Amino acid sequence: MKTRKLGLSGLEVSAIGLGCMGMSDFYGHKDDQSSTDTLLKALDIGINFWDTADMYGPHTNEQLLGKVLKESGRRNDVVLATKFGIKRDDEGQFLGVSGHPDYVRQSCEDSLKRLGVDHIDLYYQHRMDSTVPIEDTVGAMADLVKEGKIRHIGLSEANAGLLRRANTVHPITALQSEYSLWTRELEDEVLPTCRELGISPVAYSPLGRGFLTGTYRNREAFEENDWRLTNPRFSEENFQRNLALVERVEELAESKGCTTAQLALAWLLHQQPDLVPIPGTRKVSRLEENAGAVEITLSNEELAKIMQDFPKEMVQGSRYPEMAMRLLNQ
Ligand SMILES: NC(=O)c1ccc[n+]([C@@H]2O[C@H](COP(=O)([O-])OP(=O)(O)OC[C@H]3O[C@@H](n4cnc5c(N)ncnc54)[C@H](OP(=O)(O)O)[C@@H]3O)[C@@H](O)[C@H]2O)c1
């Protein structure tokens, strides 16, 4: 597996990470055995950058990773990233966001316990809290660095102004935000700011929550409780129109002898050398398929063709339901 360096800190991770959210939440039924196999296989093939958050489950995703780390004894093989800041009750109901310094500290202690580790390699604020100055939140995270509880600091879905302010308090290693062929808002202001400040983009939902793989051809493909059925891009009205865009890149993937998922990830890897996509899967076969994206080279002509075939203005529907949209890019 190829590696990439995040931020100015020298943190080295696999060029493709592993998103663990869908193993416990949002995308239908759980299969802990298959997820465990996937996590272990990831380490065997060098995918060492695992991504979780306290709110996935809630809590059960960190517990799953903690169990796998404990039973395998492979903690030192993993660059472990988790997040705090989105509050949910035990039933999963959304309770708001918090960047309060006391909340930062308590969340970190809780995550360390659930993960069964003595430090977190990369700790992100999951959503920005407009009621707490970013300097206070990042200040509390910087204290955790001094105490050795976390190694590096990241933000998720922060706008360029907040990134700049946060970075004056403590170097920000990574910005984790949604970035893929169908979600490209970052390109205007946030990515140039990341490049200027030496902050690496970590692209979440790089496969468009699975849509960009072409595997899902209609809404019936999802289980009844799948969160994607509430996402505007997957609505009755928008699904087929968005699928028509995917079909165009499917043709290019076929001509290159790769899968559509691999093409979508390779496109991201070509955007800048310190960007790391973190596709999520519960299945070993898909993990291996996604890992293969690092071997794909796209020429300038092919990159231009992808942009031509998949114009961002043609994507139908916002990337989150309305309430969740309000928490983004603050
Ligand atoms: N910071 C944030 O706010 C935020 C928000 C969302 C996600 N994330 C992080 O980003 C990670 C990745 O994002 P994501 O899971 O939302 O979306 P994604 O990686 O774009 O897509 C995941 C979905 O695609 C399917 N899939 C994966 N590889 C595939 C392949 N090769 N062919 C066909 N289907 C494939 C998976 O199904 P199977 O599991 O059945 O394979 C899953 O349903 C998450 O796990 C989480 O850690 C962060």
PDB file of C-alpha atoms in Angstrom, residues 21 30 56 59 73 104 109-110 166 169 171 197 213 220 245 281 297 307 312 314:
ATOM      1  CA  MET A  21     -19.077   4.284  10.205  1.00  0.00           C
ATOM      2  CA  LYS A  30     -24.673  -4.700  11.052  1.00  0.00           C
ATOM      3  CA  TYR A  56     -21.371   6.257  15.177  1.00  0.00           C
ATOM      4  CA  HIS A  59     -20.593   4.493  20.622  1.00  0.00           C
ATOM      5  CA  GLY A  73      -3.003  -6.993  19.674  1.00  0.00           C
ATOM      6  CA  VAL A 104     -13.928  18.059  24.520  1.00  0.00           C
ATOM      7  CA  GLU A 109     -11.719  10.294  27.952  1.00  0.00           C
ATOM      8  CA  ASP A 110     -14.823   8.352  26.899  1.00  0.00           C
ATOM      9  CA  ALA A 166      -7.897  27.192  14.482  1.00  0.00           C
ATOM     10  CA  VAL A 169      -3.909  28.010  18.127  1.00  0.00           C
ATOM     11  CA  PRO A 171      -1.308  23.196  13.802  1.00  0.00           C
ATOM     12  CA  LEU A 197      -1.728  26.270   5.540  1.00  0.00           C
ATOM     13  CA  THR A 213     -19.905   2.812  -7.498  1.00  0.00           C
ATOM     14  CA  GLU A 220     -35.265  -0.578  -3.424  1.00  0.00           C
ATOM     15  CA  LEU A 245     -24.111  10.812 -14.440  1.00  0.00           C
ATOM     16  CA  THR A 281     -17.044  -0.852   3.639  1.00  0.00           C
ATOM     17  CA  THR A 297      -3.035   6.476 -13.228  1.00  0.00           C
ATOM     18  CA  MET A 307     -15.052  16.526 -15.400  1.00  0.00           C
ATOM     19  CA  LYS A 312     -21.035  19.224 -10.746  1.00  0.00           C
ATOM     20  CA  MET A 314     -25.849  18.549 -12.953  1.00  0.00           C
TER      21      MET A 314
END
